[in-house]
mmCIF file of C-alpha atoms in Angstrom:
data_model
loop_
_atom_site.group_PDB
_atom_site.id
_atom_site.type_symbol
_atom_site.label_atom_id
_atom_site.label_comp_id
_atom_site.label_asym_id
_atom_site.label_seq_id
_atom_site.Cartn_x
_atom_site.Cartn_y
_atom_site.Cartn_z
ATOM 1 C CA MET W 5 24.835 26.111 -156.486
ATOM 2 C CA GLY W 6 27.364 28.572 -156.203
ATOM 3 C CA ALA W 7 25.063 31.085 -154.811
ATOM 4 C CA GLU W 8 23.847 28.739 -152.056
ATOM 5 C CA THR W 9 27.262 28.310 -150.707
ATOM 6 C CA GLU W 10 28.060 31.830 -150.632
ATOM 7 C CA GLU W 11 24.737 32.507 -148.860
ATOM 8 C CA GLN W 12 25.750 29.842 -146.432
ATOM 9 C CA GLY W 13 28.890 31.344 -145.726
ATOM 10 C CA LYS W 14 27.486 34.547 -145.192
ATOM 11 C CA TYR W 15 25.165 33.406 -142.313
ATOM 12 C CA ASP W 16 28.216 31.367 -140.863
ATOM 13 C CA ASP W 17 30.420 34.437 -140.670
ATOM 14 C CA GLU W 18 27.718 36.476 -138.966
ATOM 15 C CA ARG W 19 27.643 34.209 -135.966
ATOM 16 C CA PRO W 20 30.506 34.348 -133.666
ATOM 17 C CA ARG W 21 31.965 30.923 -132.739
ATOM 18 C CA ALA W 22 31.956 30.329 -128.997
ATOM 19 C CA GLY W 23 34.102 28.014 -127.422
ATOM 20 C CA PRO W 24 32.971 25.242 -124.970
ATOM 21 C CA ILE W 25 31.051 26.680 -122.001
ATOM 22 C CA THR W 26 32.156 25.813 -118.335
ATOM 23 C CA GLU W 27 29.869 24.070 -116.009
ATOM 24 C CA SER W 28 29.598 27.429 -113.765
ATOM 25 C CA GLN W 29 28.682 29.255 -117.034
ATOM 26 C CA PHE W 30 25.828 26.580 -117.792
ATOM 27 C CA LEU W 31 24.354 26.693 -114.207
ATOM 28 C CA SER W 32 24.299 30.415 -114.269
ATOM 29 C CA TRP W 33 22.550 30.451 -117.671
ATOM 30 C CA LYS W 34 20.320 27.530 -116.286
ATOM 31 C CA ARG W 35 19.262 29.730 -113.198
ATOM 32 C CA GLN W 36 18.690 32.810 -115.176
ATOM 33 C CA LYS W 37 16.317 31.007 -117.743
ATOM 34 C CA ASP W 38 14.447 29.026 -114.818
ATOM 35 C CA ALA W 39 14.249 32.504 -112.995
ATOM 36 C CA ALA W 40 12.616 33.975 -116.127
ATOM 37 C CA ALA W 41 10.340 31.186 -116.834
ATOM 38 C CA SER W 42 9.095 31.325 -113.172
ATOM 39 C CA ALA W 43 8.386 34.910 -113.328
ATOM 40 C CA ARG W 44 6.525 34.513 -116.674
ATOM 41 C CA LYS W 45 4.383 31.585 -114.939
ATOM 42 C CA ALA W 46 3.795 33.701 -111.882
ATOM 43 C CA GLU W 47 2.548 36.790 -114.147
ATOM 44 C CA ALA W 48 0.306 34.652 -116.183
ATOM 45 C CA SER W 49 -1.286 32.957 -113.019
ATOM 46 C CA ARG W 50 -1.625 36.355 -111.341
ATOM 47 C CA LYS W 51 -3.319 37.857 -114.713
ATOM 48 C CA ARG W 52 -5.587 34.880 -114.790
ATOM 49 C CA ALA W 53 -6.612 35.221 -111.172
ATOM 50 C CA GLU W 54 -7.410 38.727 -112.051
ATOM 51 C CA ASP W 55 -9.331 38.173 -114.980
ATOM 52 C CA ILE W 56 -11.380 35.465 -113.076
ATOM 53 C CA ALA W 57 -12.251 37.963 -110.433
ATOM 54 C CA ALA W 58 -13.226 40.478 -113.069
ATOM 55 C CA GLY W 59 -15.339 37.880 -114.772
ATOM 56 C CA ILE W 60 -13.774 38.202 -118.027
ATOM 57 C CA ILE W 61 -12.974 34.667 -118.380
ATOM 58 C CA GLN W 62 -14.621 31.291 -117.070
ATOM 59 C CA MET W 63 -13.010 29.269 -114.564
ATOM 60 C CA ASN W 64 -12.148 25.729 -115.475
ATOM 61 C CA GLY W 65 -13.402 22.850 -112.976
ATOM 62 C CA ARG W 66 -10.183 22.957 -110.565
ATOM 63 C CA GLU W 67 -10.391 26.869 -110.078
ATOM 64 C CA LEU W 68 -14.376 26.336 -109.537
ATOM 65 C CA PHE W 69 -13.814 23.827 -107.068
ATOM 66 C CA GLN W 70 -11.156 25.727 -105.215
ATOM 67 C CA HIS W 71 -13.314 28.987 -105.203
ATOM 68 C CA GLU W 72 -16.818 27.780 -104.756
ATOM 69 C CA PRO W 73 -16.749 24.305 -103.449
ATOM 70 C CA TRP W 74 -20.453 24.439 -102.484
ATOM 71 C CA VAL W 75 -21.179 23.743 -106.196
ATOM 72 C CA PHE W 76 -20.002 20.504 -105.936
ATOM 73 C CA ASP W 77 -22.065 19.346 -102.825
ATOM 74 C CA ASN W 78 -23.802 16.060 -103.663
ATOM 75 C CA SER W 79 -25.851 15.935 -100.562
ATOM 76 C CA LEU W 80 -28.881 17.727 -102.054
ATOM 77 C CA TYR W 81 -29.284 14.838 -104.445
#
């Protein structure tokens, strides 16, 4: 039981205690986080488009409808 308290104290000492953040600090952090998420999403989208064009992966239904709408032409039936 004593070892657990010493171990817990060790981890508490490693992390610096930060005071409360201001609204401007939070908004700055939020903008950075949103920008990074947007960049990751754009990169993933670009890579998926390249992989589809190269024929490496299959298109889902929406992508197929957007790129080859004649496949869904029901006038033939």
